[in-house]
mmCIF file of C-alpha atoms in Angstrom:
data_model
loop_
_atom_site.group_PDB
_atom_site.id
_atom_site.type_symbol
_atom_site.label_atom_id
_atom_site.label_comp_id
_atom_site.label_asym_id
_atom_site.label_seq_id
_atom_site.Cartn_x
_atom_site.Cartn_y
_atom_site.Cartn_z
ATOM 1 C CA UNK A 1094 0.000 0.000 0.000
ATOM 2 C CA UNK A 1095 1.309 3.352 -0.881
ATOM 3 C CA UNK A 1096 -0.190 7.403 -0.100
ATOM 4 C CA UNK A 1097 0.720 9.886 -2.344
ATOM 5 C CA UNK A 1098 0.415 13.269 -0.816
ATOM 6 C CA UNK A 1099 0.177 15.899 -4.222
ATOM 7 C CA UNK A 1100 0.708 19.175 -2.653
ATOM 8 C CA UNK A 1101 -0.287 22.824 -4.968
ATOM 9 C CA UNK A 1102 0.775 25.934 -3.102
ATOM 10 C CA UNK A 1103 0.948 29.277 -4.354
ATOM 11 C CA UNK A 1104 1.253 32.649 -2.545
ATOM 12 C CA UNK A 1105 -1.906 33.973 -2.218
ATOM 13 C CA UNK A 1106 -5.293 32.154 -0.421
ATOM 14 C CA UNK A 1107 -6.928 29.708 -2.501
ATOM 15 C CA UNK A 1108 -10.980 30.316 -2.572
ATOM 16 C CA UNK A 1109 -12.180 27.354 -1.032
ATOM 17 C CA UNK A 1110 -15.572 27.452 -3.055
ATOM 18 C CA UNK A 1111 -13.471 27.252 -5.844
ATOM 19 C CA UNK A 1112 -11.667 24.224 -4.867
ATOM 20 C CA UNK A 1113 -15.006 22.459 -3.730
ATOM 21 C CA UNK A 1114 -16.047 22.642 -7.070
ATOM 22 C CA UNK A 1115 -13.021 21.248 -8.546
ATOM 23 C CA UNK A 1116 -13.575 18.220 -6.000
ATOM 24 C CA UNK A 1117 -16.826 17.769 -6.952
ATOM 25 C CA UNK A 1118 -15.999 17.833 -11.207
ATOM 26 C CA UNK A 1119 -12.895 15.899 -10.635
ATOM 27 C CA UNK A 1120 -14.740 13.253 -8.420
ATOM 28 C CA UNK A 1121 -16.157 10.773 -11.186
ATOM 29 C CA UNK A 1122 -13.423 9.870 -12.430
ATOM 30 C CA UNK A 1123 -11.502 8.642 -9.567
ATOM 31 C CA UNK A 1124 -15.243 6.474 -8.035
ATOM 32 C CA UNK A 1125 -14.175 3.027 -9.112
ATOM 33 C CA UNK A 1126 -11.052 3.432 -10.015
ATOM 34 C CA UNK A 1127 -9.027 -0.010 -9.880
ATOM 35 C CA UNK A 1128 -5.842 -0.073 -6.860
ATOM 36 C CA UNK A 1129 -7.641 3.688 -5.531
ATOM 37 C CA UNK A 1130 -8.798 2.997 -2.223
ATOM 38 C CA UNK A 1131 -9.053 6.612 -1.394
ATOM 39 C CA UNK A 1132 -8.760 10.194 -2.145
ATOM 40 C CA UNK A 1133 -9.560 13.601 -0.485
ATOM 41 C CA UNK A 1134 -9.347 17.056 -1.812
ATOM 42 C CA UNK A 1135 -8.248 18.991 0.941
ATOM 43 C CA UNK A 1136 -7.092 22.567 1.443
ATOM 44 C CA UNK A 1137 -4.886 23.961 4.672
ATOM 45 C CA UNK A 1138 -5.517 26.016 8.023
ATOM 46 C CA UNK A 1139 -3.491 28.816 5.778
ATOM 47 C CA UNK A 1140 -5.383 28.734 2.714
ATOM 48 C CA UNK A 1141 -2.486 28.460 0.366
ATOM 49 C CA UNK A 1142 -1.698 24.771 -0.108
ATOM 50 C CA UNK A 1143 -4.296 22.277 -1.832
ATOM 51 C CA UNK A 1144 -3.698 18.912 -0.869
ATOM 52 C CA UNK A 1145 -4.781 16.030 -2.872
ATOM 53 C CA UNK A 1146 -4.318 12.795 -0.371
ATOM 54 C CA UNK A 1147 -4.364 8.940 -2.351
ATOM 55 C CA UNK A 1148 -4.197 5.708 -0.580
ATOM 56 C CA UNK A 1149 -3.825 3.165 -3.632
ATOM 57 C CA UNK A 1150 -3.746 -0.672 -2.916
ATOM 58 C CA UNK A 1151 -0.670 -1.183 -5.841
ATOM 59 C CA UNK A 1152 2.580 0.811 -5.426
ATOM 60 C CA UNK A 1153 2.928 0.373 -8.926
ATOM 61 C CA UNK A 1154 -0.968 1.823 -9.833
ATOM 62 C CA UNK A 1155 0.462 4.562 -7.297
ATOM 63 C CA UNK A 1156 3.223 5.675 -9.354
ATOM 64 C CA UNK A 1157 2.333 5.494 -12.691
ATOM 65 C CA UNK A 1158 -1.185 7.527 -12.278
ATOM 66 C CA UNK A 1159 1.218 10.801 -11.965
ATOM 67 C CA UNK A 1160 2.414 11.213 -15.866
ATOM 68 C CA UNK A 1161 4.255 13.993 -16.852
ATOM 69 C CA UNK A 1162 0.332 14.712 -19.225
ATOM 70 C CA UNK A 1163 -1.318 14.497 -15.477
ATOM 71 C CA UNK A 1164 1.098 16.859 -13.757
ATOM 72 C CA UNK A 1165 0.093 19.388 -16.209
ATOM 73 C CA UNK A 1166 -3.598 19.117 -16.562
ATOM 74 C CA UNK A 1167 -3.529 19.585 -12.838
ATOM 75 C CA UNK A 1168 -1.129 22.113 -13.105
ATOM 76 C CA UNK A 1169 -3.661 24.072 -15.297
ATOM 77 C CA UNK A 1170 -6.778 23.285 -12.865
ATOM 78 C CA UNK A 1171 -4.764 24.587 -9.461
ATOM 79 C CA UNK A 1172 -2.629 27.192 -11.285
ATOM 80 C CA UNK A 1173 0.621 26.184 -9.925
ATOM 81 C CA UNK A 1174 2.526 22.781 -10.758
ATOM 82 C CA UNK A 1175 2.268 20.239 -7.707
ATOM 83 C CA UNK A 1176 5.034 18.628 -5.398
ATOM 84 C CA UNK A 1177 3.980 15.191 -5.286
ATOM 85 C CA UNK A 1178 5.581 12.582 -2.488
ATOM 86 C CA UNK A 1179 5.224 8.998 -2.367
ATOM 87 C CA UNK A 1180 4.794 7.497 1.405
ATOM 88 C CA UNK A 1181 5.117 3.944 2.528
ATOM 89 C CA UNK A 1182 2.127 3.367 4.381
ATOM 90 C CA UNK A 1183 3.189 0.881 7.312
ATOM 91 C CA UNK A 1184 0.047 1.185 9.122
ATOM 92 C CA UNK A 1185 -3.907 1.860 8.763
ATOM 93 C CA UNK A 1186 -7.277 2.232 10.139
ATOM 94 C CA UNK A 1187 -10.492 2.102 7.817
ATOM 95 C CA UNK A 1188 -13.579 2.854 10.175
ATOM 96 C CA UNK A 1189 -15.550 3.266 7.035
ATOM 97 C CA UNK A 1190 -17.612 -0.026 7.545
ATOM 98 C CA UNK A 1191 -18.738 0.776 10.908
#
């Protein structure tokens, strides 16, 4: 299991209406999507980093969803190009059965 923690950060606030919408276009896409257990759309206490948060099942699914043709759509949608960072998840709690 592997997170991937895409981080967009530019000087000024980002309008969180705004980024709720993106969430909720960009949504379909990822519903279903084979080795993506999760994803959130999430935006910091500051305002000026948009945090995209995937849990994927396959390191290998992980790492080859972020083409160079993916960095820059996104880069296009958020405005700023992205720092992505692969983490080894070693541990992990899913209370989304109960």
């Amino acid at each position: 299991m592997i997170g991937v923690l895409v981080t967009f950060t530019q000087n000024e606030k980002f309008d969180r209406s705004t980024l709720a919408g993106i969430a909720s276009e960009l949504r379909g896409p990822f519903e279903g999507m084979a080795g993506l257990r999760f994803k959130s759309f999430m935006l910091d206490e500051d305002g000026v980093q948009a945090r995209n948060f995937y849990v994927w099942d396959d390191e290998e699914k992980g790492r080859s969803f972020f083409t160079k043709e993916l960095v820059d759509k996104v880069t296009g949608v958020y405005g700023v190009p992205p720092t992505i960072e692969y983490l080894d998840i070693v541990g992990f709690v899913d209370n989304s059965g109960t």
